[in-house]
Amino acid sequence: MSVAKRVGLYFGSFNPVHVGHLIIANHIVQNNNLDEVWLVVTPLNPLKNKASLLPDYQRLRLIQLAIADNTKLKASDIEFKLQQPNYTITTLAHLTQKFPSTQFTIILGQDNLQSFNKWKQYEYILANYKLLVYPRPNVPASQFDNHPNVQWIQNVPFMELSATFIRNAIKNKQDVSYLVPQPALNYINEMHFYAK
């Protein structure tokens, strides 16, 4: 079967999405033989109390606003529709069945590669999917660094920026206008997200 489309899956809570996420996603789609990168919003885990985590569809909306002018980046709610708690392997199986001619690649940071052996059915994932890994500073080597299905993303512009920093800045009434794309920031301000 020929591959019609190559899609990178970039999983995250995106609480909120920020320029660091978008720099990585845009760099990857331009430099790694992918047609699109899907920013897959991870649902709220009902077993965890994350008071600062916005509801799923509001985080999805922030991404949609942030990437509206980029046809190669897509916001995905695919995990909202799957039984919770959900695992990456379930998402991959669902997507592969739904889009049989699409080749899916997982995008993750080097810090997540460190704990990859804790992922459900990680051996199957590693054997059947490519992992595109972006380097993170001060992360030691992992047992997967040289696996044939692990591809290191070269020359990624790295920005040490976290969603926690942004949420705290908003809570403290600081300007984050250069850290969050303006359409998403307008929505955050309009809805008073993270203000308390």
PDB file of C-alpha atoms in Angstrom:
ATOM      1  CA  MET A   1       0.000   0.000   0.000  1.00  0.00           C
ATOM      2  CA  SER A   2       1.422   3.377  -0.927  1.00  0.00           C
ATOM      3  CA  VAL A   3       1.607   6.130   1.633  1.00  0.00           C
ATOM      4  CA  ALA A   4      -0.674   9.029   0.737  1.00  0.00           C
ATOM      5  CA  LYS A   5       0.333  11.288   3.602  1.00  0.00           C
ATOM      6  CA  ARG A   6       3.039  11.530   6.268  1.00  0.00           C
ATOM      7  CA  VAL A   7       1.855  12.974   9.573  1.00  0.00           C
ATOM      8  CA  GLY A   8       3.798  13.768  12.721  1.00  0.00           C
ATOM      9  CA  LEU A   9       1.841  13.433  15.971  1.00  0.00           C
ATOM     10  CA  TYR A  10       2.876  15.974  18.603  1.00  0.00           C
ATOM     11  CA  PHE A  11       1.089  15.056  21.850  1.00  0.00           C
ATOM     12  CA  GLY A  12       0.681  17.477  24.737  1.00  0.00           C
ATOM     13  CA  SER A  13      -1.607  19.197  27.178  1.00  0.00           C
ATOM     14  CA  PHE A  14      -0.891  22.552  25.468  1.00  0.00           C
ATOM     15  CA  ASN A  15      -2.040  24.433  28.565  1.00  0.00           C
ATOM     16  CA  PRO A  16      -1.678  26.880  26.870  1.00  0.00           C
ATOM     17  CA  VAL A  17      -0.078  26.381  23.480  1.00  0.00           C
ATOM     18  CA  HIS A  18       2.880  28.755  23.139  1.00  0.00           C
ATOM     19  CA  VAL A  19       5.496  29.815  20.612  1.00  0.00           C
ATOM     20  CA  GLY A  20       7.909  27.124  21.839  1.00  0.00           C
ATOM     21  CA  HIS A  21       5.439  24.410  20.783  1.00  0.00           C
ATOM     22  CA  LEU A  22       4.829  26.091  17.436  1.00  0.00           C
ATOM     23  CA  ILE A  23       8.516  26.668  16.672  1.00  0.00           C
ATOM     24  CA  ILE A  24       9.175  22.950  17.179  1.00  0.00           C
ATOM     25  CA  ALA A  25       6.109  21.843  15.170  1.00  0.00           C
ATOM     26  CA  ASN A  26       6.851  24.220  12.296  1.00  0.00           C
ATOM     27  CA  HIS A  27      10.548  23.286  12.176  1.00  0.00           C
ATOM     28  CA  ILE A  28       9.671  19.583  12.129  1.00  0.00           C
ATOM     29  CA  VAL A  29       7.081  19.831   9.343  1.00  0.00           C
ATOM     30  CA  GLN A  30       9.492  21.858   7.193  1.00  0.00           C
ATOM     31  CA  ASN A  31      12.598  19.720   7.718  1.00  0.00           C
ATOM     32  CA  ASN A  32      11.560  16.098   8.252  1.00  0.00           C
ATOM     33  CA  ASN A  33       9.679  14.898   5.164  1.00  0.00           C
ATOM     34  CA  LEU A  34       6.232  15.301   6.747  1.00  0.00           C
ATOM     35  CA  ASP A  35       3.126  16.653   5.069  1.00  0.00           C
ATOM     36  CA  GLU A  36       1.528  17.793   8.339  1.00  0.00           C
ATOM     37  CA  VAL A  37       2.061  17.915  12.077  1.00  0.00           C
ATOM     38  CA  TRP A  38      -1.003  17.296  14.220  1.00  0.00           C
ATOM     39  CA  LEU A  39      -0.947  18.866  17.673  1.00  0.00           C
ATOM     40  CA  VAL A  40      -2.845  16.199  19.609  1.00  0.00           C
ATOM     41  CA  VAL A  41      -4.450  17.623  22.743  1.00  0.00           C
ATOM     42  CA  THR A  42      -4.255  15.172  25.640  1.00  0.00           C
ATOM     43  CA  PRO A  43      -7.529  15.034  27.582  1.00  0.00           C
ATOM     44  CA  LEU A  44      -7.916  15.886  31.214  1.00  0.00           C
ATOM     45  CA  ASN A  45      -7.267  12.774  33.246  1.00  0.00           C
ATOM     46  CA  PRO A  46     -10.220  12.446  35.649  1.00  0.00           C
ATOM     47  CA  LEU A  47      -7.952  10.691  38.153  1.00  0.00           C
ATOM     48  CA  LYS A  48      -5.740  13.743  38.506  1.00  0.00           C
ATOM     49  CA  ASN A  49      -6.728  17.033  40.071  1.00  0.00           C
ATOM     50  CA  LYS A  50      -5.213  19.662  37.814  1.00  0.00           C
ATOM     51  CA  ALA A  51      -7.018  22.851  38.765  1.00  0.00           C
ATOM     52  CA  SER A  52      -4.926  24.884  36.312  1.00  0.00           C
ATOM     53  CA  LEU A  53      -5.740  22.640  33.335  1.00  0.00           C
ATOM     54  CA  LEU A  54      -8.280  24.199  30.989  1.00  0.00           C
ATOM     55  CA  PRO A  55     -11.074  21.973  29.681  1.00  0.00           C
ATOM     56  CA  ASP A  56     -10.130  19.898  26.648  1.00  0.00           C
ATOM     57  CA  TYR A  57     -12.026  21.832  23.990  1.00  0.00           C
ATOM     58  CA  GLN A  58     -10.775  25.202  25.216  1.00  0.00           C
ATOM     59  CA  ARG A  59      -7.163  24.026  24.877  1.00  0.00           C
ATOM     60  CA  LEU A  60      -8.020  22.706  21.416  1.00  0.00           C
ATOM     61  CA  ARG A  61      -9.559  26.083  20.509  1.00  0.00           C
ATOM     62  CA  LEU A  62      -6.389  27.891  21.588  1.00  0.00           C
ATOM     63  CA  ILE A  63      -4.371  25.730  19.189  1.00  0.00           C
ATOM     64  CA  GLN A  64      -6.849  26.290  16.364  1.00  0.00           C
ATOM     65  CA  LEU A  65      -6.533  30.041  16.845  1.00  0.00           C
ATOM     66  CA  ALA A  66      -2.741  29.895  17.105  1.00  0.00           C
ATOM     67  CA  ILE A  67      -2.220  27.896  13.890  1.00  0.00           C
ATOM     68  CA  ALA A  68      -5.072  29.214  11.736  1.00  0.00           C
ATOM     69  CA  ASP A  69      -2.682  30.617   9.122  1.00  0.00           C
ATOM     70  CA  ASN A  70      -0.483  27.499   8.824  1.00  0.00           C
ATOM     71  CA  THR A  71      -1.936  24.807   6.550  1.00  0.00           C
ATOM     72  CA  LYS A  72       0.677  22.227   7.601  1.00  0.00           C
ATOM     73  CA  LEU A  73      -0.206  22.323  11.308  1.00  0.00           C
ATOM     74  CA  LYS A  74      -3.499  20.836  12.523  1.00  0.00           C
ATOM     75  CA  ALA A  75      -5.208  20.739  15.917  1.00  0.00           C
ATOM     76  CA  SER A  76      -6.443  17.260  16.807  1.00  0.00           C
ATOM     77  CA  ASP A  77      -9.121  16.202  19.268  1.00  0.00           C
ATOM     78  CA  ILE A  78      -8.728  12.500  18.429  1.00  0.00           C
ATOM     79  CA  GLU A  79      -7.949  11.520  22.027  1.00  0.00           C
ATOM     80  CA  PHE A  80     -11.146  13.167  23.317  1.00  0.00           C
ATOM     81  CA  LYS A  81     -13.121  10.479  21.497  1.00  0.00           C
ATOM     82  CA  LEU A  82     -11.252   7.504  22.941  1.00  0.00           C
ATOM     83  CA  GLN A  83     -12.036   5.720  26.183  1.00  0.00           C
ATOM     84  CA  GLN A  84     -10.140   7.131  29.162  1.00  0.00           C
ATOM     85  CA  PRO A  85      -7.620   6.599  30.490  1.00  0.00           C
ATOM     86  CA  ASN A  86      -6.066   6.455  27.049  1.00  0.00           C
ATOM     87  CA  TYR A  87      -2.619   5.324  25.977  1.00  0.00           C
ATOM     88  CA  THR A  88      -0.602   6.343  22.930  1.00  0.00           C
ATOM     89  CA  ILE A  89      -0.803   2.805  21.540  1.00  0.00           C
ATOM     90  CA  THR A  90      -4.618   3.062  21.491  1.00  0.00           C
ATOM     91  CA  THR A  91      -4.463   6.397  19.676  1.00  0.00           C
ATOM     92  CA  LEU A  92      -2.030   4.975  17.114  1.00  0.00           C
ATOM     93  CA  ALA A  93      -4.217   1.906  16.506  1.00  0.00           C
ATOM     94  CA  HIS A  94      -7.301   4.110  16.079  1.00  0.00           C
ATOM     95  CA  LEU A  95      -5.560   6.489  13.670  1.00  0.00           C
ATOM     96  CA  THR A  96      -3.987   3.683  11.645  1.00  0.00           C
ATOM     97  CA  GLN A  97      -7.404   2.072  11.215  1.00  0.00           C
ATOM     98  CA  LYS A  98      -9.121   5.372  10.379  1.00  0.00           C
ATOM     99  CA  PHE A  99      -6.383   6.571   7.984  1.00  0.00           C
ATOM    100  CA  PRO A 100      -4.821   3.394   6.529  1.00  0.00           C
ATOM    101  CA  SER A 101      -2.807   5.188   3.846  1.00  0.00           C
ATOM    102  CA  THR A 102      -1.256   7.669   6.295  1.00  0.00           C
ATOM    103  CA  GLN A 103       2.140   7.047   7.839  1.00  0.00           C
ATOM    104  CA  PHE A 104       2.192   8.320  11.430  1.00  0.00           C
ATOM    105  CA  THR A 105       5.331   9.401  13.263  1.00  0.00           C
ATOM    106  CA  ILE A 106       5.519  10.313  16.946  1.00  0.00           C
ATOM    107  CA  ILE A 107       7.173  13.602  17.897  1.00  0.00           C
ATOM    108  CA  LEU A 108       8.591  13.776  21.389  1.00  0.00           C
ATOM    109  CA  GLY A 109      11.201  15.523  23.459  1.00  0.00           C
ATOM    110  CA  GLN A 110      14.381  13.821  24.589  1.00  0.00           C
ATOM    111  CA  ASP A 111      13.072  13.908  28.166  1.00  0.00           C
ATOM    112  CA  ASN A 112      10.124  11.705  27.118  1.00  0.00           C
ATOM    113  CA  LEU A 113      12.441   9.287  25.333  1.00  0.00           C
ATOM    114  CA  GLN A 114      14.123   8.731  28.704  1.00  0.00           C
ATOM    115  CA  SER A 115      10.935   7.218  30.120  1.00  0.00           C
ATOM    116  CA  PHE A 116       9.735   5.612  26.888  1.00  0.00           C
ATOM    117  CA  ASN A 117      10.077   2.121  28.396  1.00  0.00           C
ATOM    118  CA  LYS A 118       7.177   3.047  30.728  1.00  0.00           C
ATOM    119  CA  TRP A 119       4.786   3.594  27.817  1.00  0.00           C
ATOM    120  CA  LYS A 120       2.193   0.872  27.295  1.00  0.00           C
ATOM    121  CA  GLN A 121       3.401  -1.533  24.567  1.00  0.00           C
ATOM    122  CA  TYR A 122       6.481   0.598  23.947  1.00  0.00           C
ATOM    123  CA  GLU A 123       8.244  -2.281  22.135  1.00  0.00           C
ATOM    124  CA  TYR A 124       5.416  -2.487  19.585  1.00  0.00           C
ATOM    125  CA  ILE A 125       5.416   1.284  19.095  1.00  0.00           C
ATOM    126  CA  LEU A 126       9.180   1.341  18.608  1.00  0.00           C
ATOM    127  CA  ALA A 127       9.054  -1.547  16.133  1.00  0.00           C
ATOM    128  CA  ASN A 128       6.229  -0.085  14.032  1.00  0.00           C
ATOM    129  CA  TYR A 129       6.504   3.711  14.222  1.00  0.00           C
ATOM    130  CA  LYS A 130       9.267   6.209  13.755  1.00  0.00           C
ATOM    131  CA  LEU A 131      10.019   8.521  16.680  1.00  0.00           C
ATOM    132  CA  LEU A 132      11.174  12.037  15.838  1.00  0.00           C
ATOM    133  CA  VAL A 133      13.024  13.286  18.907  1.00  0.00           C
ATOM    134  CA  TYR A 134      13.936  16.890  19.585  1.00  0.00           C
ATOM    135  CA  PRO A 135      16.920  17.377  21.903  1.00  0.00           C
ATOM    136  CA  ARG A 136      16.445  18.882  25.351  1.00  0.00           C
ATOM    137  CA  PRO A 137      19.272  20.401  27.401  1.00  0.00           C
ATOM    138  CA  ASN A 138      20.758  18.463  30.315  1.00  0.00           C
ATOM    139  CA  VAL A 139      18.949  15.196  29.538  1.00  0.00           C
ATOM    140  CA  PRO A 140      21.142  12.108  29.867  1.00  0.00           C
ATOM    141  CA  ALA A 141      21.317   9.451  27.171  1.00  0.00           C
ATOM    142  CA  SER A 142      18.646   6.761  27.077  1.00  0.00           C
ATOM    143  CA  GLN A 143      18.650   3.130  25.979  1.00  0.00           C
ATOM    144  CA  PHE A 144      16.693   4.146  22.858  1.00  0.00           C
ATOM    145  CA  ASP A 145      18.987   6.914  21.551  1.00  0.00           C
ATOM    146  CA  ASN A 146      20.486   4.771  18.770  1.00  0.00           C
ATOM    147  CA  HIS A 147      17.457   2.649  17.873  1.00  0.00           C
ATOM    148  CA  PRO A 148      16.892   2.534  14.084  1.00  0.00           C
ATOM    149  CA  ASN A 149      13.358   3.975  14.452  1.00  0.00           C
ATOM    150  CA  VAL A 150      14.563   6.894  16.582  1.00  0.00           C
ATOM    151  CA  GLN A 151      15.442   9.871  14.423  1.00  0.00           C
ATOM    152  CA  TRP A 152      16.997  12.952  16.008  1.00  0.00           C
ATOM    153  CA  ILE A 153      15.701  16.274  14.755  1.00  0.00           C
ATOM    154  CA  GLN A 154      18.574  18.425  13.630  1.00  0.00           C
ATOM    155  CA  ASN A 155      19.041  22.157  14.217  1.00  0.00           C
ATOM    156  CA  VAL A 156      15.825  22.598  16.182  1.00  0.00           C
ATOM    157  CA  PRO A 157      15.591  26.160  17.490  1.00  0.00           C
ATOM    158  CA  PHE A 158      15.210  25.575  21.201  1.00  0.00           C
ATOM    159  CA  MET A 159      13.380  27.948  23.503  1.00  0.00           C
ATOM    160  CA  GLU A 160      13.315  27.229  27.210  1.00  0.00           C
ATOM    161  CA  LEU A 161       9.707  28.173  27.786  1.00  0.00           C
ATOM    162  CA  SER A 162       7.018  26.367  29.712  1.00  0.00           C
ATOM    163  CA  ALA A 163       3.258  26.603  29.880  1.00  0.00           C
ATOM    164  CA  THR A 164       3.617  26.808  33.678  1.00  0.00           C
ATOM    165  CA  PHE A 165       5.713  29.966  33.290  1.00  0.00           C
ATOM    166  CA  ILE A 166       3.050  31.479  31.028  1.00  0.00           C
ATOM    167  CA  ARG A 167       0.170  30.562  33.350  1.00  0.00           C
ATOM    168  CA  ASN A 168       2.011  32.090  36.314  1.00  0.00           C
ATOM    169  CA  ALA A 169       2.821  35.241  34.341  1.00  0.00           C
ATOM    170  CA  ILE A 170      -0.841  35.670  33.366  1.00  0.00           C
ATOM    171  CA  LYS A 171      -1.911  35.079  36.964  1.00  0.00           C
ATOM    172  CA  ASN A 172       0.541  37.805  38.036  1.00  0.00           C
ATOM    173  CA  LYS A 173      -0.795  40.162  35.339  1.00  0.00           C
ATOM    174  CA  GLN A 174       2.441  40.137  33.326  1.00  0.00           C
ATOM    175  CA  ASP A 175       2.560  40.643  29.575  1.00  0.00           C
ATOM    176  CA  VAL A 176       2.968  37.374  27.631  1.00  0.00           C
ATOM    177  CA  SER A 177       2.191  38.821  24.210  1.00  0.00           C
ATOM    178  CA  TYR A 178       5.431  37.548  22.645  1.00  0.00           C
ATOM    179  CA  LEU A 179       5.107  34.075  24.166  1.00  0.00           C
ATOM    180  CA  VAL A 180       1.600  33.114  23.003  1.00  0.00           C
ATOM    181  CA  PRO A 181       0.330  33.752  19.454  1.00  0.00           C
ATOM    182  CA  GLN A 182      -1.905  36.827  19.490  1.00  0.00           C
ATOM    183  CA  PRO A 183      -5.186  35.164  18.424  1.00  0.00           C
ATOM    184  CA  ALA A 184      -4.800  32.585  21.209  1.00  0.00           C
ATOM    185  CA  LEU A 185      -3.781  35.265  23.702  1.00  0.00           C
ATOM    186  CA  ASN A 186      -6.830  37.352  22.791  1.00  0.00           C
ATOM    187  CA  TYR A 187      -9.031  34.347  23.592  1.00  0.00           C
ATOM    188  CA  ILE A 188      -7.187  33.729  26.877  1.00  0.00           C
ATOM    189  CA  ASN A 189      -7.734  37.354  27.892  1.00  0.00           C
ATOM    190  CA  GLU A 190     -11.356  37.430  26.733  1.00  0.00           C
ATOM    191  CA  MET A 191     -12.182  34.278  28.719  1.00  0.00           C
ATOM    192  CA  HIS A 192      -9.998  35.272  31.711  1.00  0.00           C
ATOM    193  CA  PHE A 193      -8.122  31.959  31.548  1.00  0.00           C
ATOM    194  CA  TYR A 194      -5.362  31.478  34.146  1.00  0.00           C
ATOM    195  CA  ALA A 195      -6.198  34.816  35.804  1.00  0.00           C
ATOM    196  CA  LYS A 196      -6.859  33.253  39.218  1.00  0.00           C
TER     197      LYS A 196
END
